[in-house]
Structure formats: C-alpha cells, structure tokens
Amino acid sequence: SSLPGPPDSALEVTFTLTNVIGKFVLVDAAADRDLTVVTSPVLGIVDPSILNLRLDTQLPLERVEFSGDFSRVENVAPFALFGDRSGNYVEAGPRLTLNEEYTVTADGFAQGGQKLGSLTMTLELRNDEGFS
C-alpha cells in the first residue's frame, strides 16, 4: 500500500540518534492516523501539507521542545511538531514543501527541568519523477 498524496512526491528521511528519548512517528494529520515510525530513508508517497510528526516516548516527560527549522514547545502528550487540538493533529500546511530539507530536534525534559535526552532528524521532501 502507498501513503496518501500525489504520485510524484517522496519523503526521504535521514536521522541522527543522540541520547535517544523515543521515536518519531509520521502522522497523517488529515485523518489523525499514524503512517509509520521513522526508521527508513524513504517512507513512500506523501502530500507533505497533511503531515505532522510526533515524538513517542516511554519516559515521564513534562515537556518537549522542538527546534531546528521549526520551534515549538509541547507540554502535554501527544508531543506533536505542529501541535494538536485535543488529540486532533494539526496539518503542516504550507510549512512543509517539496524540494526542501528540514532539521528537527526534540529535546525531552522531566519535571523540574532536567533534560533527559534528544532525538534529531533531517527530512528531505523532494519531487521524484518515476518514484513508486
């Protein structure tokens, strides 16, 4: 099966793991459903405007600070890069476009402000003719 979106759009993801606090999950925010855990350099065909990225963790985090090309602080799970409204994920909209590269870091903090670790990845959204 393929992910939603035009057939000429591919999401390529590379990531660096440093004191890992969890995993990134790519979310179809239009349908509020998980697409995939980010573990592969090529995830499939997508429409980048409907995406969101969530940090899943087993740690008792009080807040997650996203930085890099996008900045956001999330104080309540789900810890989503573009936020959510009572569990309904917000779509990236024009913030994610094809033929761009984005770096995202999620820093996780425990109650009292102690940093427990981080997760960094680079998303490269590109237009791939013939990608299937």
mmCIF file with all atom_site columns, N, CA and C in Angstrom, residues 18-24 53-56 61 63-68 70 72 79 81 103-109 115-121:
data_model
loop_
_atom_site.group_PDB
_atom_site.id
_atom_site.type_symbol
_atom_site.label_atom_id
_atom_site.label_alt_id
_atom_site.label_comp_id
_atom_site.label_asym_id
_atom_site.label_entity_id
_atom_site.label_seq_id
_atom_site.pdbx_PDB_ins_code
_atom_site.Cartn_x
_atom_site.Cartn_y
_atom_site.Cartn_z
_atom_site.occupancy
_atom_site.B_iso_or_equiv
_atom_site.pdbx_formal_charge
_atom_site.auth_seq_id
_atom_site.auth_comp_id
_atom_site.auth_asym_id
_atom_site.auth_atom_id
_atom_site.pdbx_PDB_model_num
ATOM 1   N N  . THR A 1 18  ? 20.957 10.660 19.234 1.00 0.00 ? 18  THR A N  1
ATOM 2   C CA . THR A 1 18  ? 21.840 11.115 20.287 1.00 0.00 ? 18  THR A CA 1
ATOM 3   C C  . THR A 1 18  ? 21.085 11.042 21.602 1.00 0.00 ? 18  THR A C  1
ATOM 4   N N  . ASN A 1 19  ? 21.508 10.176 22.531 1.00 0.00 ? 19  ASN A N  1
ATOM 5   C CA . ASN A 1 19  ? 20.814 10.034 23.817 1.00 0.00 ? 19  ASN A CA 1
ATOM 6   C C  . ASN A 1 19  ? 19.309 9.961  23.576 1.00 0.00 ? 19  ASN A C  1
ATOM 7   N N  . VAL A 1 20  ? 18.923 8.970  22.836 1.00 0.00 ? 20  VAL A N  1
ATOM 8   C CA . VAL A 1 20  ? 17.570 8.863  22.289 1.00 0.00 ? 20  VAL A CA 1
ATOM 9   C C  . VAL A 1 20  ? 16.514 8.819  23.392 1.00 0.00 ? 20  VAL A C  1
ATOM 10  N N  . ILE A 1 21  ? 15.478 9.625  23.221 1.00 0.00 ? 21  ILE A N  1
ATOM 11  C CA . ILE A 1 21  ? 14.393 9.676  24.188 1.00 0.00 ? 21  ILE A CA 1
ATOM 12  C C  . ILE A 1 21  ? 13.122 9.020  23.664 1.00 0.00 ? 21  ILE A C  1
ATOM 13  N N  . GLY A 1 22  ? 13.141 8.553  22.435 1.00 0.00 ? 22  GLY A N  1
ATOM 14  C CA . GLY A 1 22  ? 11.945 7.939  21.870 1.00 0.00 ? 22  GLY A CA 1
ATOM 15  C C  . GLY A 1 22  ? 12.098 7.736  20.386 1.00 0.00 ? 22  GLY A C  1
ATOM 16  N N  . LYS A 1 23  ? 10.979 7.843  19.693 1.00 0.00 ? 23  LYS A N  1
ATOM 17  C CA . LYS A 1 23  ? 10.988 7.657  18.241 1.00 0.00 ? 23  LYS A CA 1
ATOM 18  C C  . LYS A 1 23  ? 10.034 8.662  17.612 1.00 0.00 ? 23  LYS A C  1
ATOM 19  N N  . PHE A 1 24  ? 10.336 9.038  16.374 1.00 0.00 ? 24  PHE A N  1
ATOM 20  C CA . PHE A 1 24  ? 9.449  9.910  15.616 1.00 0.00 ? 24  PHE A CA 1
ATOM 21  C C  . PHE A 1 24  ? 8.459  9.050  14.843 1.00 0.00 ? 24  PHE A C  1
ATOM 22  N N  . LEU A 1 53  ? 4.462  15.365 12.748 1.00 0.00 ? 53  LEU A N  1
ATOM 23  C CA . LEU A 1 53  ? 5.482  14.466 13.271 1.00 0.00 ? 53  LEU A CA 1
ATOM 24  C C  . LEU A 1 53  ? 5.323  14.436 14.782 1.00 0.00 ? 53  LEU A C  1
ATOM 25  N N  . ARG A 1 54  ? 5.221  13.220 15.337 1.00 0.00 ? 54  ARG A N  1
ATOM 26  C CA . ARG A 1 54  ? 5.011  13.080 16.775 1.00 0.00 ? 54  ARG A CA 1
ATOM 27  C C  . ARG A 1 54  ? 6.199  12.367 17.396 1.00 0.00 ? 54  ARG A C  1
ATOM 28  N N  . LEU A 1 55  ? 6.585  12.787 18.596 1.00 0.00 ? 55  LEU A N  1
ATOM 29  C CA . LEU A 1 55  ? 7.598  12.084 19.360 1.00 0.00 ? 55  LEU A CA 1
ATOM 30  C C  . LEU A 1 55  ? 6.882  11.138 20.317 1.00 0.00 ? 55  LEU A C  1
ATOM 31  N N  . ASP A 1 56  ? 7.142  9.842  20.179 1.00 0.00 ? 56  ASP A N  1
ATOM 32  C CA . ASP A 1 56  ? 6.634  8.841  21.112 1.00 0.00 ? 56  ASP A CA 1
ATOM 33  C C  . ASP A 1 56  ? 7.759  8.497  22.081 1.00 0.00 ? 56  ASP A C  1
ATOM 34  N N  . LEU A 1 61  ? 8.025  12.435 30.496 1.00 0.00 ? 61  LEU A N  1
ATOM 35  C CA . LEU A 1 61  ? 8.364  13.796 30.088 1.00 0.00 ? 61  LEU A CA 1
ATOM 36  C C  . LEU A 1 61  ? 7.283  14.777 30.506 1.00 0.00 ? 61  LEU A C  1
ATOM 37  N N  . ARG A 1 63  ? 7.712  18.046 29.276 1.00 0.00 ? 63  ARG A N  1
ATOM 38  C CA . ARG A 1 63  ? 7.608  18.883 28.078 1.00 0.00 ? 63  ARG A CA 1
ATOM 39  C C  . ARG A 1 63  ? 8.623  18.428 27.041 1.00 0.00 ? 63  ARG A C  1
ATOM 40  N N  . VAL A 1 64  ? 8.312  18.761 25.791 1.00 0.00 ? 64  VAL A N  1
ATOM 41  C CA . VAL A 1 64  ? 9.220  18.521 24.674 1.00 0.00 ? 64  VAL A CA 1
ATOM 42  C C  . VAL A 1 64  ? 9.393  19.842 23.950 1.00 0.00 ? 64  VAL A C  1
ATOM 43  N N  . GLU A 1 65  ? 10.642 20.193 23.708 1.00 0.00 ? 65  GLU A N  1
ATOM 44  C CA . GLU A 1 65  ? 10.956 21.402 22.945 1.00 0.00 ? 65  GLU A CA 1
ATOM 45  C C  . GLU A 1 65  ? 11.466 20.982 21.575 1.00 0.00 ? 65  GLU A C  1
ATOM 46  N N  . PHE A 1 66  ? 10.726 21.362 20.546 1.00 0.00 ? 66  PHE A N  1
ATOM 47  C CA . PHE A 1 66  ? 11.154 21.127 19.171 1.00 0.00 ? 66  PHE A CA 1
ATOM 48  C C  . PHE A 1 66  ? 11.964 22.327 18.711 1.00 0.00 ? 66  PHE A C  1
ATOM 49  N N  . SER A 1 67  ? 13.076 22.061 18.019 1.00 0.00 ? 67  SER A N  1
ATOM 50  C CA . SER A 1 67  ? 13.894 23.149 17.484 1.00 0.00 ? 67  SER A CA 1
ATOM 51  C C  . SER A 1 67  ? 14.438 22.736 16.136 1.00 0.00 ? 67  SER A C  1
ATOM 52  N N  . GLY A 1 68  ? 15.199 23.626 15.527 1.00 0.00 ? 68  GLY A N  1
ATOM 53  C CA . GLY A 1 68  ? 15.692 23.404 14.180 1.00 0.00 ? 68  GLY A CA 1
ATOM 54  C C  . GLY A 1 68  ? 14.953 24.345 13.258 1.00 0.00 ? 68  GLY A C  1
ATOM 55  N N  . PHE A 1 70  ? 11.831 24.324 12.761 1.00 0.00 ? 70  PHE A N  1
ATOM 56  C CA . PHE A 1 70  ? 10.540 24.639 13.377 1.00 0.00 ? 70  PHE A CA 1
ATOM 57  C C  . PHE A 1 70  ? 10.737 24.676 14.884 1.00 0.00 ? 70  PHE A C  1
ATOM 58  N N  . ARG A 1 72  ? 8.793  24.824 18.656 1.00 0.00 ? 72  ARG A N  1
ATOM 59  C CA . ARG A 1 72  ? 7.512  24.651 19.346 1.00 0.00 ? 72  ARG A CA 1
ATOM 60  C C  . ARG A 1 72  ? 7.793  23.968 20.679 1.00 0.00 ? 72  ARG A C  1
ATOM 61  N N  . PHE A 1 79  ? 3.115  14.673 21.860 1.00 0.00 ? 79  PHE A N  1
ATOM 62  C CA . PHE A 1 79  ? 4.136  15.674 21.592 1.00 0.00 ? 79  PHE A CA 1
ATOM 63  C C  . PHE A 1 79  ? 4.310  15.803 20.082 1.00 0.00 ? 79  PHE A C  1
ATOM 64  N N  . LEU A 1 81  ? 4.948  17.982 16.496 1.00 0.00 ? 81  LEU A N  1
ATOM 65  C CA . LEU A 1 81  ? 5.706  19.111 15.966 1.00 0.00 ? 81  LEU A CA 1
ATOM 66  C C  . LEU A 1 81  ? 4.821  20.297 15.593 1.00 0.00 ? 81  LEU A C  1
ATOM 67  N N  . THR A 1 103 ? 15.527 20.231 9.367  1.00 0.00 ? 103 THR A N  1
ATOM 68  C CA . THR A 1 103 ? 16.115 19.555 10.513 1.00 0.00 ? 103 THR A CA 1
ATOM 69  C C  . THR A 1 103 ? 15.207 19.777 11.708 1.00 0.00 ? 103 THR A C  1
ATOM 70  N N  . VAL A 1 104 ? 14.912 18.696 12.408 1.00 0.00 ? 104 VAL A N  1
ATOM 71  C CA . VAL A 1 104 ? 14.036 18.756 13.573 1.00 0.00 ? 104 VAL A CA 1
ATOM 72  C C  . VAL A 1 104 ? 14.733 18.061 14.737 1.00 0.00 ? 104 VAL A C  1
ATOM 73  N N  . THR A 1 105 ? 14.786 18.741 15.877 1.00 0.00 ? 105 THR A N  1
ATOM 74  C CA . THR A 1 105 ? 15.304 18.160 17.113 1.00 0.00 ? 105 THR A CA 1
ATOM 75  C C  . THR A 1 105 ? 14.213 18.230 18.159 1.00 0.00 ? 105 THR A C  1
ATOM 76  N N  . ALA A 1 106 ? 14.026 17.141 18.886 1.00 0.00 ? 106 ALA A N  1
ATOM 77  C CA . ALA A 1 106 ? 13.099 17.112 20.013 1.00 0.00 ? 106 ALA A CA 1
ATOM 78  C C  . ALA A 1 106 ? 13.925 16.882 21.276 1.00 0.00 ? 106 ALA A C  1
ATOM 79  N N  . ASP A 1 107 ? 13.885 17.831 22.198 1.00 0.00 ? 107 ASP A N  1
ATOM 80  C CA . ASP A 1 107 ? 14.544 17.699 23.492 1.00 0.00 ? 107 ASP A CA 1
ATOM 81  C C  . ASP A 1 107 ? 13.477 17.408 24.540 1.00 0.00 ? 107 ASP A C  1
ATOM 82  N N  . GLY A 1 108 ? 13.679 16.348 25.328 1.00 0.00 ? 108 GLY A N  1
ATOM 83  C CA . GLY A 1 108 ? 12.704 15.958 26.335 1.00 0.00 ? 108 GLY A CA 1
ATOM 84  C C  . GLY A 1 108 ? 13.154 16.339 27.727 1.00 0.00 ? 108 GLY A C  1
ATOM 85  N N  . PHE A 1 109 ? 12.225 16.890 28.502 1.00 0.00 ? 109 PHE A N  1
ATOM 86  C CA . PHE A 1 109 ? 12.534 17.369 29.846 1.00 0.00 ? 109 PHE A CA 1
ATOM 87  C C  . PHE A 1 109 ? 11.603 16.730 30.869 1.00 0.00 ? 109 PHE A C  1
ATOM 88  N N  . LYS A 1 115 ? 16.949 17.839 31.567 1.00 0.00 ? 115 LYS A N  1
ATOM 89  C CA . LYS A 1 115 ? 16.923 17.317 30.193 1.00 0.00 ? 115 LYS A CA 1
ATOM 90  C C  . LYS A 1 115 ? 17.281 15.839 30.219 1.00 0.00 ? 115 LYS A C  1
ATOM 91  N N  . LEU A 1 116 ? 16.385 15.013 29.654 1.00 0.00 ? 116 LEU A N  1
ATOM 92  C CA . LEU A 1 116 ? 16.590 13.565 29.645 1.00 0.00 ? 116 LEU A CA 1
ATOM 93  C C  . LEU A 1 116 ? 17.221 13.063 28.356 1.00 0.00 ? 116 LEU A C  1
ATOM 94  N N  . GLY A 1 117 ? 17.178 13.853 27.299 1.00 0.00 ? 117 GLY A N  1
ATOM 95  C CA . GLY A 1 117 ? 17.776 13.432 26.045 1.00 0.00 ? 117 GLY A CA 1
ATOM 96  C C  . GLY A 1 117 ? 17.132 14.124 24.866 1.00 0.00 ? 117 GLY A C  1
ATOM 97  N N  . SER A 1 118 ? 17.542 13.697 23.667 1.00 0.00 ? 118 SER A N  1
ATOM 98  C CA . SER A 1 118 ? 17.025 14.338 22.461 1.00 0.00 ? 118 SER A CA 1
ATOM 99  C C  . SER A 1 118 ? 17.005 13.343 21.308 1.00 0.00 ? 118 SER A C  1
ATOM 100 N N  . LEU A 1 119 ? 16.312 13.752 20.261 1.00 0.00 ? 119 LEU A N  1
ATOM 101 C CA . LEU A 1 119 ? 16.260 12.993 19.013 1.00 0.00 ? 119 LEU A CA 1
ATOM 102 C C  . LEU A 1 119 ? 16.278 14.009 17.885 1.00 0.00 ? 119 LEU A C  1
ATOM 103 N N  . THR A 1 120 ? 17.187 13.829 16.916 1.00 0.00 ? 120 THR A N  1
ATOM 104 C CA . THR A 1 120 ? 17.322 14.753 15.795 1.00 0.00 ? 120 THR A CA 1
ATOM 105 C C  . THR A 1 120 ? 17.181 13.990 14.489 1.00 0.00 ? 120 THR A C  1
ATOM 106 N N  . MET A 1 121 ? 16.501 14.613 13.532 1.00 0.00 ? 121 MET A N  1
ATOM 107 C CA . MET A 1 121 ? 16.397 14.012 12.206 1.00 0.00 ? 121 MET A CA 1
ATOM 108 C C  . MET A 1 121 ? 16.342 15.100 11.154 1.00 0.00 ? 121 MET A C  1
#
